[in-house]
Structure formats: structure tokens, C-alpha cells
XYZ file of C-alpha atoms in Angstrom:
485
model
C 18.768 1.779 -0.463
C 18.843 -0.282 -1.923
C 21.111 -2.938 -2.064
C 22.394 -3.495 -5.933
C 20.086 -2.582 -8.536
C 19.763 -5.310 -10.428
C 18.321 -8.781 -9.757
C 21.192 -10.802 -10.633
C 22.437 -8.262 -8.769
C 20.609 -8.775 -6.072
C 21.029 -13.225 -5.915
C 24.244 -12.253 -5.410
C 24.746 -9.971 -3.118
C 21.950 -13.007 -0.744
C 24.772 -15.146 -1.204
C 26.830 -13.489 0.527
C 25.122 -12.357 2.793
C 22.905 -15.236 3.843
C 25.409 -18.205 2.532
C 23.667 -21.221 3.745
C 20.628 -20.465 4.901
C 17.511 -22.051 2.187
C 16.155 -19.640 0.257
C 13.976 -21.825 -1.845
C 12.288 -24.986 0.067
C 10.062 -26.464 -2.531
C 9.642 -30.154 -1.267
C 12.578 -32.310 -1.833
C 14.952 -29.738 -4.083
C 16.512 -27.359 -0.847
C 18.334 -24.537 -1.892
C 20.811 -22.387 -0.042
C 21.396 -18.448 -0.834
C 25.066 -19.513 -2.090
C 23.343 -22.555 -3.901
C 20.919 -20.236 -6.090
C 23.653 -17.589 -7.349
C 25.365 -21.314 -8.339
C 22.073 -22.267 -10.682
C 21.473 -19.061 -11.693
C 25.087 -18.306 -13.294
C 24.354 -22.064 -14.814
C 20.983 -21.360 -16.158
C 22.127 -18.019 -17.567
C 24.743 -20.392 -19.273
C 22.074 -22.938 -20.669
C 20.017 -19.667 -22.331
C 22.584 -18.062 -24.104
C 23.526 -21.755 -25.105
C 20.257 -20.550 -27.122
C 21.260 -17.997 -27.909
C 19.909 -15.865 -25.868
C 21.901 -12.531 -25.849
C 21.202 -8.915 -24.222
C 17.568 -8.015 -24.552
C 16.269 -10.653 -25.684
C 12.781 -11.827 -24.224
C 11.515 -15.197 -22.674
C 7.934 -16.565 -22.271
C 8.352 -18.040 -18.981
C 5.394 -20.261 -18.284
C 4.867 -22.620 -15.529
C 3.363 -22.395 -12.132
C 5.494 -21.245 -8.455
C 8.250 -23.658 -8.181
C 12.164 -23.480 -7.574
C 12.200 -24.372 -10.890
C 10.482 -21.215 -11.929
C 12.939 -18.767 -9.998
C 16.656 -19.954 -11.028
C 14.802 -19.717 -14.907
C 14.071 -16.530 -14.133
C 16.629 -15.446 -12.662
C 18.830 -17.344 -15.044
C 17.321 -15.199 -17.448
C 18.190 -12.568 -16.541
C 21.804 -13.293 -15.740
C 22.054 -13.869 -19.240
C 20.852 -10.359 -20.012
C 17.629 -11.561 -20.865
C 13.781 -10.025 -19.766
C 11.126 -12.532 -18.493
C 7.683 -13.241 -19.727
C 5.477 -14.275 -17.718
C 2.516 -15.653 -18.752
C -0.884 -17.387 -16.765
C -0.273 -20.660 -16.045
C -4.621 -20.331 -16.844
C -4.262 -19.075 -20.013
C -5.669 -21.295 -21.830
C -4.274 -21.951 -25.961
C -4.773 -18.700 -27.808
C -4.792 -15.709 -25.029
C -0.787 -17.490 -24.574
C -0.256 -17.392 -28.002
C -0.699 -14.338 -28.136
C 1.578 -12.870 -25.286
C 4.648 -14.849 -26.410
C 4.182 -13.912 -29.818
C 3.338 -9.863 -29.205
C 6.377 -10.002 -26.206
C 8.635 -10.963 -29.458
C 9.725 -13.950 -27.192
C 12.734 -15.681 -28.729
C 12.334 -18.977 -26.644
C 8.759 -20.336 -24.311
C 10.515 -21.808 -20.976
C 7.320 -24.712 -19.925
C 6.356 -26.980 -17.505
C 4.900 -29.700 -19.788
C 1.601 -30.937 -18.987
C 0.843 -28.521 -15.607
C -3.022 -28.962 -14.956
C -3.202 -30.615 -18.023
C -2.509 -28.120 -20.329
C -0.032 -28.690 -23.857
C 2.113 -26.102 -22.582
C 4.915 -26.954 -25.235
C 2.494 -27.614 -27.965
C 0.773 -24.738 -27.545
C 4.590 -22.646 -27.041
C 5.352 -24.403 -30.325
C 2.764 -22.651 -31.634
C 2.892 -19.718 -31.355
C 5.944 -19.867 -33.735
C 9.702 -20.299 -30.538
C 11.552 -22.883 -29.924
C 10.745 -24.516 -26.342
C 13.000 -25.887 -23.283
C 11.069 -28.028 -20.500
C 12.176 -26.671 -17.256
C 12.009 -30.351 -15.672
C 15.017 -31.576 -18.205
C 17.371 -30.619 -16.207
C 18.156 -28.076 -18.345
C 18.250 -24.738 -15.599
C 21.442 -26.942 -14.592
C 23.271 -27.413 -18.167
C 25.484 -24.767 -18.655
C 28.488 -23.822 -18.119
C 28.627 -20.288 -15.192
C 28.006 -17.442 -17.283
C 26.896 -13.786 -16.253
C 25.678 -10.975 -18.779
C 26.641 -7.054 -17.896
C 23.514 -5.861 -16.699
C 22.181 -2.818 -15.971
C 19.816 -1.128 -13.684
C 18.073 0.786 -16.308
C 18.429 -2.128 -18.039
C 14.472 -3.573 -18.917
C 13.602 -6.660 -16.122
C 10.838 -8.824 -17.032
C 7.433 -7.868 -19.159
C 3.968 -9.144 -16.555
C 0.420 -8.339 -19.728
C -1.884 -7.021 -17.717
C -5.244 -5.373 -18.955
C -6.848 -1.933 -19.797
C -10.522 -1.180 -19.702
C -10.056 -1.986 -23.800
C -9.661 -6.109 -22.559
C -6.413 -6.376 -24.689
C -3.948 -6.747 -22.559
C -0.543 -4.807 -22.676
C 3.010 -5.408 -21.830
C 4.574 -3.837 -18.966
C 7.794 -2.862 -19.427
C 9.571 -2.101 -15.673
C 13.481 -1.939 -15.170
C 15.488 -3.878 -13.235
C 16.161 -1.021 -10.693
C 12.775 -0.203 -10.532
C 12.061 -4.351 -9.710
C 14.314 -3.914 -7.081
C 14.467 -0.719 -4.933
C 10.818 -0.518 -4.020
C 10.637 -3.759 -2.596
C 13.600 -2.600 0.253
C 10.979 -0.514 2.091
C 8.437 -3.222 1.423
C 11.072 -5.173 3.618
C 11.284 -3.134 6.357
C 7.669 -1.702 6.685
C 5.881 -5.983 7.071
C 9.358 -6.317 8.605
C 10.152 -9.402 6.480
C 13.565 -10.796 7.682
C 16.622 -13.532 7.602
C 14.890 -16.999 8.892
C 10.902 -16.029 7.528
C 9.936 -18.996 5.679
C 7.564 -17.050 3.305
C 4.917 -19.780 2.219
C 4.250 -17.813 -1.367
C 0.336 -18.671 -2.617
C 0.155 -15.743 -5.021
C 1.193 -17.129 -8.768
C 4.473 -16.115 -9.954
C 2.801 -14.913 -13.318
C 1.376 -12.016 -10.558
C 3.554 -9.026 -10.153
C 3.238 -9.690 -6.343
C 3.971 -12.796 -6.582
C 7.071 -12.466 -8.217
C 8.663 -9.525 -6.569
C 6.709 -9.880 -2.877
C 7.526 -12.726 -2.893
C 11.053 -14.083 -4.781
C 12.567 -10.151 -4.755
C 11.202 -9.070 -1.410
C 12.242 -13.113 -0.259
C 16.244 -11.847 -1.511
C 16.758 -8.874 0.100
C 15.487 -9.758 3.595
C 16.930 -13.009 3.707
C 13.783 -15.569 3.816
C 13.395 -18.623 2.097
C 10.994 -19.252 -0.103
C 8.400 -22.167 -0.224
C 6.362 -22.411 -3.821
C 2.885 -22.963 -3.866
C 1.977 -24.395 -7.000
C -2.018 -24.884 -6.635
C -3.812 -22.941 -3.799
C -5.000 -26.241 -1.938
C -5.934 -25.194 1.717
C -5.247 -28.938 2.897
C -2.360 -28.599 0.824
C -1.432 -25.082 2.251
C -2.240 -26.368 6.191
C -0.173 -29.383 5.753
C 2.895 -27.041 4.478
C 2.174 -24.545 7.284
C 2.183 -27.061 9.954
C 5.071 -29.284 8.629
C 7.940 -26.114 7.929
C 6.524 -23.985 10.531
C 5.598 -21.624 7.417
C 5.419 -17.237 9.272
C 4.495 -15.696 6.482
C 1.471 -16.101 4.589
C 0.352 -13.742 1.885
C -3.272 -14.872 0.277
C -6.309 -13.698 -0.803
C -9.536 -13.571 2.210
C -10.755 -16.724 1.410
C -6.993 -18.436 2.711
C -7.848 -16.279 5.916
C -11.207 -18.099 6.282
C -9.457 -20.986 6.010
C -6.670 -20.772 8.178
C -9.793 -19.114 11.194
C -11.447 -22.989 10.316
C -7.826 -24.517 11.580
C -7.645 -22.739 14.193
C -10.749 -23.614 15.241
C -10.440 -27.231 14.938
C -7.281 -27.360 16.502
C -6.380 -29.954 14.101
C -3.008 -28.056 12.768
C -0.248 -26.193 13.810
C -0.771 -22.684 12.316
C 1.858 -21.031 16.249
C 4.851 -19.994 14.018
C 2.541 -18.018 11.526
C 4.276 -14.078 11.668
C 2.641 -11.717 9.108
C 0.015 -11.909 6.611
C -0.775 -9.535 3.666
C -3.900 -9.366 2.387
C -4.702 -9.248 -1.093
C -8.007 -7.076 -1.974
C -10.000 -4.451 -2.355
C -12.945 -4.732 0.197
C -12.347 -6.685 3.586
C -14.714 -6.359 6.366
C -13.562 -5.298 9.585
C -14.648 -8.549 11.345
C -12.284 -10.460 9.305
C -9.213 -8.450 10.526
C -9.725 -9.011 14.320
C -10.678 -12.707 13.793
C -7.521 -13.139 12.603
C -6.275 -11.051 15.444
C -8.301 -12.584 18.105
C -7.697 -16.159 16.546
C -4.477 -16.059 14.726
C -0.738 -16.647 16.224
C 0.331 -13.665 13.328
C 1.361 -10.759 15.296
C 1.061 -8.380 11.856
C -1.677 -8.198 9.898
C -1.053 -5.949 6.904
C -2.961 -4.642 3.640
C -1.966 -2.369 0.646
C -2.468 -0.985 -3.099
C 0.167 -1.979 -5.785
C -0.635 -2.015 -9.933
C 2.084 -3.950 -11.733
C 2.016 -0.447 -13.953
C 3.469 1.007 -10.399
C 5.517 -2.293 -10.166
C 2.747 -3.644 -7.760
C 3.210 -1.602 -4.350
C 1.926 1.711 -3.702
C 0.389 2.422 -0.346
C 1.011 0.501 2.623
C -0.391 -0.164 6.447
C 1.964 -0.521 9.086
C 1.472 -2.261 11.659
C 0.390 0.183 14.723
C -2.445 0.598 12.236
C -5.822 -0.417 13.829
C -8.517 -3.006 12.370
C -10.284 -0.551 10.596
C -7.708 1.508 9.223
C -6.559 -1.894 7.826
C -9.577 -3.072 6.544
C -10.282 0.781 4.802
C -7.456 1.816 3.526
C -5.306 1.175 1.504
C -2.000 2.579 3.973
C -0.109 5.193 3.512
C 2.555 6.066 0.272
C 5.436 4.098 0.653
C 8.082 5.933 -0.511
C 9.534 7.417 -2.827
C 5.233 6.726 -4.333
C 3.985 10.216 -5.074
C -0.067 9.298 -5.076
C -3.643 11.977 -5.276
C -6.696 12.624 -6.237
C -7.391 14.446 -9.810
C -10.619 16.471 -10.291
C -12.563 12.585 -11.576
C -11.175 10.786 -8.735
C -8.684 8.725 -10.192
C -5.949 7.429 -8.585
C -2.288 9.755 -10.053
C 1.161 7.910 -8.866
C 4.159 9.577 -9.469
C 7.852 8.131 -9.073
C 10.276 5.514 -9.702
C 8.207 3.135 -10.017
C 6.328 3.906 -12.383
C 6.461 2.091 -15.453
C 9.080 2.579 -18.420
C 6.097 1.993 -20.414
C 3.851 -0.275 -22.302
C 5.781 -3.359 -24.740
C 5.543 -1.767 -28.200
C 2.258 0.805 -27.397
C 2.816 4.654 -27.290
C -0.339 6.035 -27.799
C -1.153 3.451 -24.364
C 1.817 4.867 -22.193
C 1.470 8.467 -23.327
C -2.905 7.744 -22.471
C -1.519 6.534 -19.076
C 1.373 8.979 -18.086
C 0.960 12.153 -18.687
C 3.569 14.977 -19.000
C 4.208 15.626 -15.368
C 4.970 12.058 -15.358
C 1.446 10.633 -13.340
C 0.667 7.324 -13.985
C -3.156 7.139 -14.178
C -3.899 4.276 -12.670
C -7.644 4.187 -13.835
C -8.159 3.095 -10.063
C -11.175 5.709 -7.900
C -10.318 6.588 -4.465
C -10.129 9.464 -2.187
C -7.088 10.748 0.149
C -7.969 11.411 3.794
C -6.321 14.275 6.182
C -3.052 12.159 6.615
C -2.927 10.966 3.354
C -4.920 7.285 3.731
C -5.695 5.786 0.572
C -8.907 4.487 0.357
C -10.163 2.794 -3.820
C -13.128 3.797 -3.862
C -14.041 1.946 -7.213
C -12.681 0.598 -10.572
C -11.957 2.831 -13.275
C -11.859 -0.094 -15.246
C -14.781 -1.910 -13.746
C -11.514 -4.597 -12.153
C -12.509 -6.724 -10.008
C -10.818 -10.107 -8.016
C -11.868 -14.029 -8.650
C -10.224 -15.323 -6.352
C -6.809 -13.181 -5.813
C -7.206 -13.673 -9.466
C -7.984 -9.888 -11.994
C -10.817 -9.984 -13.842
C -10.689 -7.394 -17.066
C -14.761 -7.154 -17.991
C -13.595 -6.411 -21.880
C -11.208 -8.905 -21.693
C -14.075 -11.331 -20.633
C -16.896 -9.889 -22.949
C -14.158 -10.012 -26.129
C -14.774 -13.648 -25.922
C -18.195 -13.834 -25.130
C -18.792 -12.063 -28.449
C -16.798 -14.136 -30.582
C -20.185 -16.218 -30.355
C -22.397 -16.505 -32.385
C -25.496 -16.369 -30.483
C -23.892 -13.435 -28.876
C -24.548 -9.314 -30.283
C -23.871 -7.815 -27.152
C -22.379 -8.770 -24.044
C -21.926 -6.238 -20.118
C -19.892 -8.842 -17.476
C -20.167 -7.457 -14.427
C -17.894 -8.765 -10.703
C -20.691 -10.058 -8.357
C -20.006 -11.214 -4.216
C -19.123 -14.290 -4.236
C -19.204 -15.863 -0.551
C -15.442 -18.492 -0.974
C -13.934 -16.137 -3.991
C -14.291 -12.654 -3.407
C -15.992 -11.506 -6.268
C -17.471 -14.191 -9.684
C -17.846 -12.907 -13.429
C -22.206 -12.541 -14.347
C -22.766 -11.713 -18.221
C -25.343 -9.739 -18.699
C -26.386 -10.757 -23.128
C -28.251 -9.880 -25.997
C -28.559 -12.371 -27.855
C -28.639 -12.634 -31.885
C -31.827 -12.458 -33.974
C -33.477 -16.136 -34.046
C -30.920 -17.697 -31.924
C -31.568 -19.672 -28.780
C -28.546 -19.941 -26.097
C -29.526 -20.922 -22.742
C -26.572 -20.351 -20.091
C -25.638 -23.009 -19.742
C -24.343 -23.638 -23.298
C -22.593 -20.464 -22.983
C -21.031 -21.385 -19.833
C -19.806 -24.993 -21.165
C -18.363 -22.824 -24.268
C -16.573 -20.660 -22.911
C -13.939 -22.676 -20.754
C -12.155 -24.669 -22.993
C -11.148 -20.615 -24.404
C -10.466 -18.886 -21.169
C -9.094 -18.791 -18.162
C -11.812 -21.052 -15.789
C -11.474 -17.300 -13.022
C -12.804 -15.625 -15.493
C -15.219 -17.806 -16.723
C -18.706 -16.726 -15.973
C -20.856 -18.133 -12.812
C -24.199 -17.234 -14.403
C -26.030 -15.022 -17.060
C -29.051 -13.216 -17.013
C -30.226 -12.513 -21.268
C -31.960 -9.345 -21.591
C -33.885 -7.733 -24.783
C -30.975 -5.063 -24.630
C -28.312 -3.852 -22.988
C -29.133 -0.375 -20.430
C -27.686 2.493 -22.431
C -25.872 6.013 -20.774
C -26.074 9.218 -22.381
C -22.777 8.721 -24.037
C -24.309 5.113 -25.918
C -22.155 3.360 -23.530
C -22.655 0.649 -21.603
C -24.515 1.647 -18.215
C -22.764 -0.833 -15.840
C -24.553 0.749 -13.056
C -27.806 -0.490 -13.364
C -26.844 -3.085 -14.262
C -25.273 -4.184 -10.803
C -28.661 -2.253 -9.382
């Protein structure tokens, strides 16, 4: 059972249980669990001084950092709801999320990656606070009454239509699934957990920050993934836990072969990807010091975790399946091959979108994930495809419908279809199949250049194919299987 059913109470519980153990290590900033609880209450007072009350939403647009963590817990402790915003978003994307979330305030780190986060947030019509200004420590200690059934966070995720949806999750659903996850992975007190996955992603925040509060692990936030910087941190801080995409482990294998870095502290790996070569798992087990290498399956609408492999599983099972259902997660496959999930980890619903909620969660409580899969006799889940055509670029989700929507804004583009194609470094990248508007002379290079300032870099197509027409199936929809073939 969970230690508590709200995030602020979990922070206080961690302070009681782990005291002066390090909770967050971010360069020179080193915060103990006791110190984190104190800073959370001061931050709550600061947010309250700006009018944040129970249920108010605050957009959190900043990279992984100690300030992000303190801000998030402070917002929640003030009774607010966090709305994490993707740091790769351009102005239109971020403005859309901030506006539709109904955020009352935006907390930002100005200038990250050269972006004018502060100006963009203000243009969305909300007041802005600078997380690097000392604001978080300026408040009088405060805690609001918060219940497990209260909303905790709204992560925005795209669907097949390309229009992002806000996933509303309660405090209890944010905390409870990660208790078992900690037990299954072996995350424990004293672990030093390098979090490469961004906090604006449900796995980075919940499997990183929330799970570490449960287990007593220290979080080392990484704002931008750079292989050399990560390797240096592993050696300097004696990192023990390192989840990430396959590309991260390729870097580790190269470093291990060269012998230039001390990686001996590493003991737990959690690999996030749909397709992982069995040989990669074998090499990680053979050539790196990890005691456990795990994979799993989850989605934002189900709190980030649904299934997980077990520590004793074979390399083949870890590479080719997503493991077994976690406690409280019912998983079945419907007649169309779609993966359905039911249980307490399922979202409360999509923000202000009852029609989309009803489409996603049926009257019996089953969440229709949009992913295709199979269950074997032992109830191991294997993901075989994506009904939503989702693919991953360097660990980031890319939804073709969203990219297609951007492409169709170009006056020279009449039709667009986007697929993920294999890439040795990033796993997949976007390829656009386009039909030009009449008399348009658009080139691939011109289109890619047009895309770069308009969408996050990982969404930008790396290649463009112009066709006289897009292939259609019997229902009149674009036949992406023919495009892929």
C-alpha cells in the first residue's frame, strides 16, 4: 500500500523517513529530504502569495532541475495542479497548452535553449514567475489541505487527430503505482538516480521524482542529454540508477569499451523503447555493471506504468515483451488487437473534453490505449504496433497527426502524411510524404527549414518525399502501410 495518497504528504513522509539523506543533487545545489520538505512549504507560501488556491493550474515550463522539483511540490502543496510544458515546444505549441489548460500562472526558466519562455508565456495572457529569481524561497511556510482524490497534474499528450489532450490525474493515482514499481525495480534508499527523461514527460517526473521519494533515492536532474556530460556525472556522483532510451546505453557501451570512465557504480537500467534488439540487452548485461536491466509499457493516460519485466527475465523476454501487468492493472486485448487497461492508475479523464474521455474509457472502465499488442499464456504483453501511429525520436513521443497538421499550414502543401522511419542514432525519425499544391515549387530543403522554427526539433521531418497523390485505402483514408512499404 502507498505510504500516503498525496504528493505533498509523500514529501513530508520522505523527510521523516530519510531526514538528512540527499534528495536532489543538481550541480552545487544539494538538498536533503528534510530540506526538500522545508523548501516545498516555503514555495507553497510563495505561490499562495500570488493567488494560487485549491485546484488552480500552474504551467511549469522549465528543464529538469532542482528548481523544477521544488516548484512542482510547492504548487501541489499550495493546493494547485501542475501543468508541465515541453521545453522543446515553440511559441504556438506552448501557448496552446498554457491557454487550454486554464493556467493561472506560468513558472519558467527564462532563456533555456535560447527560447523566450517568459515572453511567450506572457503573450498567452498569464503572469510569469522566474524560477531562477529566488521566488521559490520567498514565501512563508504553508500547506493547503489536499486529498488523494484531488487533481495533481495535467500532462498534455496528442492523439490521432493531432490535437493535444490534457490528461487529468489525481494525487492517489500519481503516487500509488510507483510503490510497486520501486519494489519490482529494486530502487532503494541511497540510490543515486540520474534522470535523463524530461520532467515534462510522465515517466521522467513520476518514475524519477515521485518514485525517489518513495524509495529514498537521490535525484540528479539532467536538463539536456549530452553523452559526455552524462558519463561524467555517472563517474563523479557514482550514479547507480540510469533509465533512458537505447541510444544512452550505446554510449555507455562505447565508454565501457574505451575504459575512459568509471561506470562501476551503475546497477539498475530501465530502457524505454518499443523495439529493442535482443543483442543490445545481452551486451548491456555482459559488458556493463548493471545488476538489473528492465523494460516495460505505460502511457500518460494510465499514469505512466502498466506492465514491467521482472529482474529474473531472460534477455529475449526483456527485449521483445513489455513484461507482466503491475499490481492493480488489468490488461486485455480486444477483438481488434488493441491493448485495453483498467484499474486505479487510469486517468480521471481528458481536460474539458468529455467526448474524448468517453471515446477513450468505455462504460466498463477500460481505457482504450490505441496500441496494438498480444498477451501470451503467461500474460506477458507484447506491443506489436501503434493504432495511433505513435513513434519515438530519441525517447520523445511523436504523433504523426500533430506533425501533419503543422505541415498543412504551409501554402505549398496540399496533402501530408508522416511516418516514423528507422534511424541508427535516434531509433526513429519523421519522414513526410507530401502532395504539392498546384504550381508550387517547394523543395525538401525548403520545407524542412520552414518546419524548424515552428515545431520541436524532434518532430521536424528528416526527409521529405513528394508524390503526385497519397495512396488511399478502401475507406478513403491514407494507406500508411503502402507508404511504409
